[in-house]
Amino acid sequence: MTAIKVSNFGARATAALLTGSMLAGLPVAAFAQTTGQPTAPAAQAPAPAPAPVAAPVTRTIKTLRVEGSQRLEPETVLSYTKLRSGQAYTNETLDQALKDLIASDLFADVTISGVESGDIILRVRENPVINRVIFEGNKRLKEDKIKKEVKLAPRQIFTRTAVRQDVARIVELYRRQGRFAAVVEPKMVNLDQNRVDVIFEVSEGPKSKVRQINILGNTVYSDNKLREQMATKQARLTTLLSSNTSYDQDRLAYDQQKLRQFYLTEGYADFRVTSAVAELTPDKKDFIITYVVEEGDRYKFGDVTVDSDIRDFDNKRLAANLGIKKGDWYDAKRVETSIDSLSEAAGLFGYAFTDVNPDYARDKETLTMGLNFHIAEAKRSYIERIDVNGNTQTQDKVIRREIRLAEGDAFNSFQVKRSQDRINSLGFFQDKFEIKQTQGSAPDRVVLTADVEEKSTGELSLSAGFSSLERFIIQASIRQRNFRGKGQELRASVNYSTYSKSVELGFTEPYLFDKNIAIGGDIFRRDYNAFNFVGNQRQTTYSQVSTGFQIRSGVPLTEYVQLAARYGLSYDQVGLDQNSYFSPDPVSGVLSCDPIKAGRYLCDAIGNRVTSSVGYSLIYDSLNSRLRPTAGQRAIVSQDFAGLGGDVKYIRTKFEGSKFVNIGSGFIASLNVEGGYIRSLEKSRGVGVDKVRITDRFYLGEPDFRGFDIRGVGPRVQRINYTTDAAGNQTLLTDRNQFVDDALGGRAYYLSKLELEIPLPSGARELGLRPSIYVQAGALFGITRPLPTIGICSGTTTANCFPTINGVVQPLVTPVLASNGQPFYTVPNIDATNPGQITTCPVGYASTVGGSCVGTSVNTVYTNSTAPFLERFAGDSPRPRISVGGGVNWNSPFGPLRIDLAYALLKDKGDDTKLLTFNVGTQF
């Protein structure tokens, strides 16, 4: 008995038949070649008799069995064929059975034996079962993502076809990531019980970059100019951070559109890209992209008209307001802008679905493009329904109360845009929210749909950082900007740094009793330590502890104008370090502020007082977003009156204004101006003492005025010590870092900033980088010149002045007093009993202050010596200080980071400048 594969048997039978036919024709051909006579035409020769076709041999299956099956029952194997015992069969029947079994994907090999005898045996070798599917070498693609694409899985039947298909799927996944050099090699590990482990060994390879972009056919614009218009960038060092250097087939089509848009905005209306080809380099690492373009002629605008079927419109006036003039270079973007402008104008009149169609009249001889904007007839529209979708936490009323239209109102596109801006400004939803408008149940009905996507509004922050202002910072805060989904704000914070500490609680209800009235309150405790500089080291001067509360409310007067009112009550404790700045009174012995140690201006600041103030703010706000505005303006005028009870009386007036303009291509220009003045309502507190206390004044410097140090602008007192030069002459120190510098603040200030935010490529934007350049100008001024703490006098007089001997300023020597006002004395070292001891006895010794003196030693007065210094008052000038610089905001993994490099172009005598500032770990 011979085992055969049916498909091979059929092939041999066919070959035998062909051989017989060829042999039958050999005598005729041989005869023709032997005689050398020409062969008769086929039409005249008698047709040879057709070879007899053998009838297929038909046999009967006597027995039928299956061998080699393990998991499958023999009956299951036979069910995939049409073979049955007692059935007639031919070679073709067996061949079909073989094909059916292979097609089932259950068997790795199938043979048929017993063909001649009729005892048919089907010998099968089953495909193995997959035990595990393993991926190795995949780092850029997570295993979970690959498993979603492949079809092989444990407990499935293994087939080589399925493996090849999965390899193709994995390679395609890597190609979508731009890794065209990725190679996937499948391997199979045989296990017992006819099981296998399938292993896909992945060699990911590098991302396939765009090595070169070639442009052919351009004559007007250079290759570099055109490459700038494309989203795809060439792989260079300058594009290291960009993600657009990898090849993307979809981006290739997008770049063609970008090229066309660029040429259309430059007047080339006939421009087209004839071909765009991306070729993979032989090493499969890079792509070379080649564009072939036809620029065509450049056109100018011809006659521009408006043809409106709506009677309310003045066609000539509309055309004049489009901003397109005859003779200007053709610009497709200006055409689109004109269409939007006409649609918005129609929307202002209540026409929601106005159809504006531009009709082009191209003249190739004069190279002009005439335009007629046809406004089709439309009906005034009314709001049929307002739908709010997607809000799961935020209540409907929070969104609807920001919508400036109601159901039944006439449609107004401006009010729709305003509603959209107000909802965006809430900060509760994802960016780029838009209110969609669709046609309602009738042609004159509009349905407004607000599909919102909520984002997290709760913030829990535990952070530590470092600031150039306050050194180490620890901050903990919790804030919910949409408390209970009602738009309420609840916050609590604790801050601790080297120079300040605070605890604050606050709550704001924006709509009290569902009326457009905002109310809120804050409770706070703030502990602030002021400081000055001695060299490069900061030292604490006065401390201010404020405890109090504030209640505030606001109501809208118009759509853009709001009135806010507030009342605050605080208790301030201002003091100085007694060990550093206090001395006992010569008479009473009571410790009091020593002007020589602290300065008169700091001694005048200490004390406890209550401030009770009431104030208001008038706010104009048309910004398109309160979080990150790109258009609109905001102005605030505010006044606070202190004196409704309490110990402090003043009127503080302040103005703030800002304007934002989107100048295109991602550039945002902004202008911010502010200023203030505080006027005291108290009586004079003495000669050389300003009526406004040092803790109530304005201060200017970092971080608001970049290029200057904290409190680096405005009135200040500097203490400059004397030194001796190389020739032995007494001179003043010239090193600014050796001065003692105390900022005094001012009663008036102004500050302006012109800033330009610069867009970055997508790769840098993904990192959260937002750079900007700016110029600032400002000043702080307007306080009473303080009296000098100590002067310089001639001779040896030491009454509140440094004595001068032979032109050299001497130290000030003062007796050290006990707490009861008695001077201290020093017992001579030659004394036998109490050498060098300190006592209040001029003769003898007493171990206690004011005790009985025992002994005969004549003691010397115990004194302190204060090195001579010069006090200089500087910086009290309204002349502008100007700085220029640049900075970048970065949402770093460590928290928000702001770095600024600013240089002071104009400064006044005494101002403290600073080139580099940074802030990490706290909001800016």
mmCIF file of C-alpha atoms in Angstrom, residues 97-407:
data_model
loop_
_atom_site.group_PDB
_atom_site.id
_atom_site.type_symbol
_atom_site.label_atom_id
_atom_site.label_comp_id
_atom_site.label_asym_id
_atom_site.label_seq_id
_atom_site.Cartn_x
_atom_site.Cartn_y
_atom_site.Cartn_z
ATOM 1 C CA ALA A 97 -10.550 16.154 1.234
ATOM 2 C CA LEU A 98 -6.900 16.982 1.668
ATOM 3 C CA LYS A 99 -7.568 20.677 0.886
ATOM 4 C CA ASP A 100 -10.541 20.796 3.288
ATOM 5 C CA LEU A 101 -8.479 19.468 6.192
ATOM 6 C CA ILE A 102 -5.624 21.900 5.574
ATOM 7 C CA ALA A 103 -8.072 24.807 5.276
ATOM 8 C CA SER A 104 -9.451 24.079 8.767
ATOM 9 C CA ASP A 105 -6.148 25.406 10.282
ATOM 10 C CA LEU A 106 -6.277 22.528 12.761
ATOM 11 C CA PHE A 107 -3.517 20.429 11.232
ATOM 12 C CA ALA A 108 0.133 20.955 10.466
ATOM 13 C CA ASP A 109 0.292 17.997 8.022
ATOM 14 C CA VAL A 110 -2.220 15.598 6.386
ATOM 15 C CA THR A 111 -1.527 12.481 4.264
ATOM 16 C CA ILE A 112 -3.863 9.866 2.711
ATOM 17 C CA SER A 113 -2.944 6.188 2.261
ATOM 18 C CA GLY A 114 -4.805 3.089 1.007
ATOM 19 C CA VAL A 115 -5.818 4.775 -2.246
ATOM 20 C CA GLU A 116 -5.526 1.603 -4.370
ATOM 21 C CA SER A 117 -7.171 -0.825 -1.972
ATOM 22 C CA GLY A 118 -10.026 1.351 -0.742
ATOM 23 C CA ASP A 119 -8.937 1.076 2.892
ATOM 24 C CA ILE A 120 -8.524 4.817 3.341
ATOM 25 C CA ILE A 121 -6.378 6.070 6.219
ATOM 26 C CA LEU A 122 -6.208 9.808 7.047
ATOM 27 C CA ARG A 123 -2.978 10.484 8.917
ATOM 28 C CA VAL A 124 -2.985 13.899 10.560
ATOM 29 C CA ARG A 125 -0.546 15.917 12.661
ATOM 30 C CA GLU A 126 -2.452 18.465 14.707
ATOM 31 C CA ASN A 127 -1.328 22.084 15.034
ATOM 32 C CA PRO A 128 -0.060 22.767 18.560
ATOM 33 C CA VAL A 129 -1.968 24.782 21.182
ATOM 34 C CA ILE A 130 -0.484 28.122 22.242
ATOM 35 C CA ASN A 131 0.618 28.090 25.868
ATOM 36 C CA ARG A 132 1.943 31.678 26.104
ATOM 37 C CA VAL A 133 2.507 34.667 23.835
ATOM 38 C CA ILE A 134 5.682 36.518 24.874
ATOM 39 C CA PHE A 135 7.025 39.863 23.655
ATOM 40 C CA GLU A 136 10.701 40.680 24.034
ATOM 41 C CA GLY A 137 12.613 43.866 23.196
ATOM 42 C CA ASN A 138 9.561 46.176 23.162
ATOM 43 C CA LYS A 139 10.450 49.307 25.139
ATOM 44 C CA ARG A 140 8.723 52.083 23.213
ATOM 45 C CA LEU A 141 5.428 50.197 22.938
ATOM 46 C CA LYS A 142 3.866 48.785 26.066
ATOM 47 C CA GLU A 143 2.862 45.144 26.009
ATOM 48 C CA ASP A 144 -0.782 45.998 26.683
ATOM 49 C CA LYS A 145 -0.952 48.063 23.509
ATOM 50 C CA ILE A 146 0.552 45.276 21.384
ATOM 51 C CA LYS A 147 -1.749 42.631 22.842
ATOM 52 C CA LYS A 148 -4.772 44.628 21.722
ATOM 53 C CA GLU A 149 -3.638 44.290 18.100
ATOM 54 C CA VAL A 150 -2.373 40.705 17.815
ATOM 55 C CA LYS A 151 -4.766 37.782 17.319
ATOM 56 C CA LEU A 152 -2.707 34.971 18.844
ATOM 57 C CA ALA A 153 -3.575 34.232 22.445
ATOM 58 C CA PRO A 154 -3.153 31.392 24.972
ATOM 59 C CA ARG A 155 -5.313 28.265 24.410
ATOM 60 C CA GLN A 156 -5.715 29.084 20.741
ATOM 61 C CA ILE A 157 -4.539 26.896 17.833
ATOM 62 C CA PHE A 158 -1.114 27.833 16.497
ATOM 63 C CA THR A 159 -0.823 28.452 12.741
ATOM 64 C CA ARG A 160 2.012 29.980 10.786
ATOM 65 C CA THR A 161 -0.448 32.122 8.848
ATOM 66 C CA ALA A 162 -1.700 33.729 12.070
ATOM 67 C CA VAL A 163 1.887 34.328 13.163
ATOM 68 C CA ARG A 164 2.724 36.093 9.898
ATOM 69 C CA GLN A 165 -0.379 38.262 10.229
ATOM 70 C CA ASP A 166 0.507 39.246 13.802
ATOM 71 C CA VAL A 167 4.059 40.104 12.776
ATOM 72 C CA ALA A 168 2.629 42.447 10.137
ATOM 73 C CA ARG A 169 0.329 44.036 12.727
ATOM 74 C CA ILE A 170 3.180 44.678 15.185
ATOM 75 C CA VAL A 171 5.357 46.178 12.445
ATOM 76 C CA GLU A 172 2.466 48.445 11.472
ATOM 77 C CA LEU A 173 2.156 49.626 15.083
ATOM 78 C CA TYR A 174 5.791 50.681 15.069
ATOM 79 C CA ARG A 175 5.399 52.384 11.711
ATOM 80 C CA ARG A 176 2.614 54.492 13.159
ATOM 81 C CA GLN A 177 5.180 55.646 15.712
ATOM 82 C CA GLY A 178 7.605 56.485 12.920
ATOM 83 C CA ARG A 179 9.846 53.444 13.483
ATOM 84 C CA PHE A 180 10.101 52.030 9.991
ATOM 85 C CA ALA A 181 13.287 50.098 10.816
ATOM 86 C CA ALA A 182 11.456 47.928 13.344
ATOM 87 C CA VAL A 183 11.933 44.167 12.829
ATOM 88 C CA VAL A 184 9.818 41.453 14.470
ATOM 89 C CA GLU A 185 11.117 37.869 14.480
ATOM 90 C CA PRO A 186 8.704 35.169 15.663
ATOM 91 C CA LYS A 187 10.019 32.083 17.423
ATOM 92 C CA MET A 188 8.306 28.928 18.630
ATOM 93 C CA VAL A 189 9.338 26.865 21.647
ATOM 94 C CA ASN A 190 7.910 23.323 21.609
ATOM 95 C CA LEU A 191 6.496 22.018 24.885
ATOM 96 C CA ASP A 192 5.026 18.697 25.967
ATOM 97 C CA GLN A 193 1.442 17.734 25.145
ATOM 98 C CA ASN A 194 1.754 19.427 21.739
ATOM 99 C CA ARG A 195 1.939 22.933 23.216
ATOM 100 C CA VAL A 196 4.117 25.852 22.155
ATOM 101 C CA ASP A 197 5.255 29.207 23.460
ATOM 102 C CA VAL A 198 5.195 31.904 20.786
ATOM 103 C CA ILE A 199 7.896 34.550 21.223
ATOM 104 C CA PHE A 200 7.966 37.776 19.257
ATOM 105 C CA GLU A 201 11.475 39.201 19.406
ATOM 106 C CA VAL A 202 11.250 42.912 18.595
ATOM 107 C CA SER A 203 14.081 45.071 17.376
ATOM 108 C CA GLU A 204 12.480 48.495 17.566
ATOM 109 C CA GLY A 205 15.149 50.555 15.887
ATOM 110 C CA PRO A 206 15.272 54.357 15.970
ATOM 111 C CA LYS A 207 12.506 56.651 14.887
ATOM 112 C CA SER A 208 12.662 57.285 11.185
ATOM 113 C CA LYS A 209 13.405 60.971 10.880
ATOM 114 C CA VAL A 210 12.937 63.273 7.937
ATOM 115 C CA ARG A 211 16.519 63.716 6.741
ATOM 116 C CA GLN A 212 15.771 66.092 3.904
ATOM 117 C CA ILE A 213 12.857 67.992 2.382
ATOM 118 C CA ASN A 214 13.427 68.851 -1.266
ATOM 119 C CA ILE A 215 11.220 71.280 -3.161
ATOM 120 C CA LEU A 216 11.332 71.485 -6.940
ATOM 121 C CA GLY A 217 9.706 74.098 -9.166
ATOM 122 C CA ASN A 218 9.768 77.057 -6.739
ATOM 123 C CA THR A 219 11.337 80.258 -8.043
ATOM 124 C CA VAL A 220 9.686 83.025 -5.995
ATOM 125 C CA TYR A 221 10.314 81.655 -2.501
ATOM 126 C CA SER A 222 13.360 79.803 -1.235
ATOM 127 C CA ASP A 223 13.303 76.237 0.041
ATOM 128 C CA ASN A 224 13.885 77.421 3.619
ATOM 129 C CA LYS A 225 10.955 79.825 3.415
ATOM 130 C CA LEU A 226 8.636 77.063 2.262
ATOM 131 C CA ARG A 227 9.948 74.597 4.837
ATOM 132 C CA GLU A 228 9.006 77.111 7.538
ATOM 133 C CA GLN A 229 5.363 76.768 6.485
ATOM 134 C CA MET A 230 5.338 73.003 6.958
ATOM 135 C CA ALA A 231 4.524 71.094 10.101
ATOM 136 C CA THR A 232 7.165 68.494 9.243
ATOM 137 C CA LYS A 233 10.691 69.600 10.071
ATOM 138 C CA GLN A 234 14.090 68.312 8.992
ATOM 139 C CA ALA A 235 16.045 66.492 11.684
ATOM 140 C CA ARG A 236 18.637 69.025 12.814
ATOM 141 C CA LEU A 237 20.181 70.126 16.108
ATOM 142 C CA THR A 238 17.824 73.111 16.151
ATOM 143 C CA THR A 239 14.792 70.788 16.012
ATOM 144 C CA LEU A 240 16.031 68.389 18.668
ATOM 145 C CA LEU A 241 13.054 69.037 20.954
ATOM 146 C CA SER A 242 10.473 68.908 18.184
ATOM 147 C CA SER A 243 8.297 65.849 17.645
ATOM 148 C CA ASN A 244 7.618 66.874 14.034
ATOM 149 C CA THR A 245 10.897 65.528 12.660
ATOM 150 C CA SER A 246 9.513 61.990 12.455
ATOM 151 C CA TYR A 247 7.792 60.882 9.270
ATOM 152 C CA ASP A 248 4.005 60.878 9.286
ATOM 153 C CA GLN A 249 2.007 60.123 6.152
ATOM 154 C CA ASP A 250 -0.968 62.176 7.361
ATOM 155 C CA ARG A 251 1.337 65.110 8.038
ATOM 156 C CA LEU A 252 2.613 64.855 4.467
ATOM 157 C CA ALA A 253 -0.881 65.642 3.158
ATOM 158 C CA TYR A 254 -1.254 68.387 5.750
ATOM 159 C CA ASP A 255 2.002 70.020 4.611
ATOM 160 C CA GLN A 256 0.755 70.121 1.030
ATOM 161 C CA GLN A 257 -2.285 72.006 2.249
ATOM 162 C CA LYS A 258 -0.061 74.349 4.266
ATOM 163 C CA LEU A 259 1.989 75.139 1.164
ATOM 164 C CA ARG A 260 -1.139 75.879 -0.809
ATOM 165 C CA GLN A 261 -2.485 78.129 1.960
ATOM 166 C CA PHE A 262 0.788 80.046 2.052
ATOM 167 C CA TYR A 263 0.832 80.704 -1.678
ATOM 168 C CA LEU A 264 -2.850 81.627 -1.692
ATOM 169 C CA THR A 265 -2.230 84.242 0.992
ATOM 170 C CA GLU A 266 0.592 85.679 -1.141
ATOM 171 C CA GLY A 267 -1.552 86.060 -4.263
ATOM 172 C CA TYR A 268 -0.664 82.890 -6.210
ATOM 173 C CA ALA A 269 -4.155 81.638 -6.922
ATOM 174 C CA ASP A 270 -3.013 79.009 -9.474
ATOM 175 C CA PHE A 271 -0.499 77.311 -7.173
ATOM 176 C CA ARG A 272 -0.608 73.555 -6.886
ATOM 177 C CA VAL A 273 1.530 70.671 -5.659
ATOM 178 C CA THR A 274 1.928 68.301 -8.595
ATOM 179 C CA SER A 275 3.551 65.494 -6.605
ATOM 180 C CA ALA A 276 4.769 64.613 -3.119
ATOM 181 C CA VAL A 277 6.988 61.553 -2.693
ATOM 182 C CA ALA A 278 8.486 60.169 0.520
ATOM 183 C CA GLU A 279 11.393 57.757 0.014
ATOM 184 C CA LEU A 280 12.828 55.578 2.764
ATOM 185 C CA THR A 281 16.613 55.428 2.811
ATOM 186 C CA PRO A 282 18.192 51.988 2.316
ATOM 187 C CA ASP A 283 19.053 51.728 6.014
ATOM 188 C CA LYS A 284 15.382 52.430 6.856
ATOM 189 C CA LYS A 285 16.417 55.111 9.312
ATOM 190 C CA ASP A 286 15.372 58.272 7.506
ATOM 191 C CA PHE A 287 13.010 59.628 4.888
ATOM 192 C CA ILE A 288 13.677 62.003 2.052
ATOM 193 C CA ILE A 289 10.581 63.947 0.987
ATOM 194 C CA THR A 290 10.376 65.624 -2.403
ATOM 195 C CA TYR A 291 7.675 68.086 -3.440
ATOM 196 C CA VAL A 292 7.166 69.267 -7.005
ATOM 197 C CA VAL A 293 5.219 72.535 -7.193
ATOM 198 C CA GLU A 294 3.859 74.922 -9.796
ATOM 199 C CA GLU A 295 3.703 78.494 -8.484
ATOM 200 C CA GLY A 296 1.756 80.140 -11.281
ATOM 201 C CA ASP A 297 1.094 83.868 -11.646
ATOM 202 C CA ARG A 298 0.490 86.363 -8.869
ATOM 203 C CA TYR A 299 -2.898 88.072 -8.741
ATOM 204 C CA LYS A 300 -4.238 91.291 -7.297
ATOM 205 C CA PHE A 301 -7.733 92.010 -6.044
ATOM 206 C CA GLY A 302 -10.059 93.463 -8.612
ATOM 207 C CA ASP A 303 -13.445 94.972 -7.839
ATOM 208 C CA VAL A 304 -14.802 93.814 -4.471
ATOM 209 C CA THR A 305 -18.559 94.071 -4.005
ATOM 210 C CA VAL A 306 -21.265 92.743 -1.731
ATOM 211 C CA ASP A 307 -24.607 91.585 -3.063
ATOM 212 C CA SER A 308 -27.103 90.939 -0.272
ATOM 213 C CA ASP A 309 -30.593 89.559 -0.592
ATOM 214 C CA ILE A 310 -31.315 90.756 2.970
ATOM 215 C CA ARG A 311 -32.921 94.173 2.870
ATOM 216 C CA ASP A 312 -31.467 95.343 6.191
ATOM 217 C CA PHE A 313 -27.936 95.442 4.816
ATOM 218 C CA ASP A 314 -26.224 98.331 3.049
ATOM 219 C CA ASN A 315 -24.133 96.573 0.403
ATOM 220 C CA LYS A 316 -21.744 99.458 -0.231
ATOM 221 C CA ARG A 317 -21.109 99.986 3.465
ATOM 222 C CA LEU A 318 -20.486 96.306 4.017
ATOM 223 C CA ALA A 319 -17.997 96.193 1.141
ATOM 224 C CA ALA A 320 -16.171 99.248 2.483
ATOM 225 C CA ASN A 321 -15.810 97.656 5.928
ATOM 226 C CA LEU A 322 -14.272 94.441 4.610
ATOM 227 C CA GLY A 323 -10.806 95.970 4.469
ATOM 228 C CA ILE A 324 -10.076 94.606 0.994
ATOM 229 C CA LYS A 325 -9.083 97.236 -1.554
ATOM 230 C CA LYS A 326 -8.763 96.978 -5.271
ATOM 231 C CA GLY A 327 -5.102 96.657 -6.208
ATOM 232 C CA ASP A 328 -4.043 94.794 -3.063
ATOM 233 C CA TRP A 329 -2.330 91.470 -3.568
ATOM 234 C CA TYR A 330 -4.822 88.624 -3.513
ATOM 235 C CA ASP A 331 -5.008 86.899 -0.112
ATOM 236 C CA ALA A 332 -7.261 83.884 0.426
ATOM 237 C CA LYS A 333 -7.098 84.333 4.191
ATOM 238 C CA ARG A 334 -8.547 87.824 3.884
ATOM 239 C CA VAL A 335 -11.358 86.361 1.819
ATOM 240 C CA GLU A 336 -12.138 83.847 4.590
ATOM 241 C CA THR A 337 -11.962 86.599 7.186
ATOM 242 C CA SER A 338 -14.380 88.673 5.123
ATOM 243 C CA ILE A 339 -16.828 85.772 4.962
ATOM 244 C CA ASP A 340 -16.663 85.382 8.749
ATOM 245 C CA SER A 341 -17.077 89.122 9.175
ATOM 246 C CA LEU A 342 -20.188 89.183 7.008
ATOM 247 C CA SER A 343 -21.621 86.147 8.830
ATOM 248 C CA GLU A 344 -21.013 87.806 12.198
ATOM 249 C CA ALA A 345 -22.594 91.014 10.968
ATOM 250 C CA ALA A 346 -25.648 89.054 9.903
ATOM 251 C CA GLY A 347 -25.652 87.288 13.271
ATOM 252 C CA LEU A 348 -25.787 90.629 15.061
ATOM 253 C CA PHE A 349 -29.047 91.324 13.250
ATOM 254 C CA GLY A 350 -30.464 87.928 14.231
ATOM 255 C CA TYR A 351 -29.700 85.908 11.082
ATOM 256 C CA ALA A 352 -28.174 82.710 12.449
ATOM 257 C CA PHE A 353 -27.789 80.698 9.249
ATOM 258 C CA THR A 354 -26.696 83.245 6.698
ATOM 259 C CA ASP A 355 -25.126 81.769 3.579
ATOM 260 C CA VAL A 356 -22.255 83.931 2.286
ATOM 261 C CA ASN A 357 -20.780 82.777 -1.025
ATOM 262 C CA PRO A 358 -17.816 84.473 -2.707
ATOM 263 C CA ASP A 359 -17.997 84.610 -6.519
ATOM 264 C CA TYR A 360 -14.555 84.852 -8.126
ATOM 265 C CA ALA A 361 -13.904 86.628 -11.412
ATOM 266 C CA ARG A 362 -10.392 85.665 -12.486
ATOM 267 C CA ASP A 363 -8.799 87.664 -15.305
ATOM 268 C CA LYS A 364 -5.600 85.969 -16.480
ATOM 269 C CA GLU A 365 -4.730 88.809 -18.825
ATOM 270 C CA THR A 366 -4.710 91.563 -16.199
ATOM 271 C CA LEU A 367 -3.906 89.086 -13.379
ATOM 272 C CA THR A 368 -6.746 90.362 -11.210
ATOM 273 C CA MET A 369 -9.245 88.527 -9.041
ATOM 274 C CA GLY A 370 -12.622 90.183 -8.759
ATOM 275 C CA LEU A 371 -14.836 89.247 -5.819
ATOM 276 C CA ASN A 372 -18.541 89.471 -5.186
ATOM 277 C CA PHE A 373 -19.808 88.283 -1.815
ATOM 278 C CA HIS A 374 -23.368 87.123 -2.228
ATOM 279 C CA ILE A 375 -25.434 87.004 0.942
ATOM 280 C CA ALA A 376 -28.413 84.764 0.406
ATOM 281 C CA GLU A 377 -31.821 85.685 1.736
ATOM 282 C CA ALA A 378 -32.469 84.422 5.258
ATOM 283 C CA LYS A 379 -35.002 84.774 8.015
ATOM 284 C CA ARG A 380 -34.368 86.217 11.439
ATOM 285 C CA SER A 381 -33.769 83.409 13.917
ATOM 286 C CA TYR A 382 -34.951 82.889 17.462
ATOM 287 C CA ILE A 383 -33.618 80.644 20.200
ATOM 288 C CA GLU A 384 -35.811 77.564 20.330
ATOM 289 C CA ARG A 385 -33.892 75.623 22.970
ATOM 290 C CA ILE A 386 -30.630 75.667 24.919
ATOM 291 C CA ASP A 387 -29.173 72.242 25.679
ATOM 292 C CA VAL A 388 -26.403 71.632 28.205
ATOM 293 C CA ASN A 389 -24.678 68.257 27.968
ATOM 294 C CA GLY A 390 -21.691 66.554 29.559
ATOM 295 C CA ASN A 391 -21.915 68.088 33.044
ATOM 296 C CA THR A 392 -22.010 65.376 35.690
ATOM 297 C CA GLN A 393 -20.848 67.379 38.710
ATOM 298 C CA THR A 394 -21.639 70.963 37.763
ATOM 299 C CA GLN A 395 -25.273 71.890 38.096
ATOM 300 C CA ASP A 396 -27.083 73.095 34.985
ATOM 301 C CA LYS A 397 -27.841 76.473 36.497
ATOM 302 C CA VAL A 398 -24.121 77.227 36.963
ATOM 303 C CA ILE A 399 -23.664 76.982 33.194
ATOM 304 C CA ARG A 400 -26.980 78.485 32.117
ATOM 305 C CA ARG A 401 -26.552 81.621 34.212
ATOM 306 C CA GLU A 402 -23.434 82.463 32.160
ATOM 307 C CA ILE A 403 -25.362 82.208 28.871
ATOM 308 C CA ARG A 404 -26.451 85.680 27.805
ATOM 309 C CA LEU A 405 -29.427 84.454 25.766
ATOM 310 C CA ALA A 406 -32.681 82.843 26.854
ATOM 311 C CA GLU A 407 -35.093 80.588 25.027
#
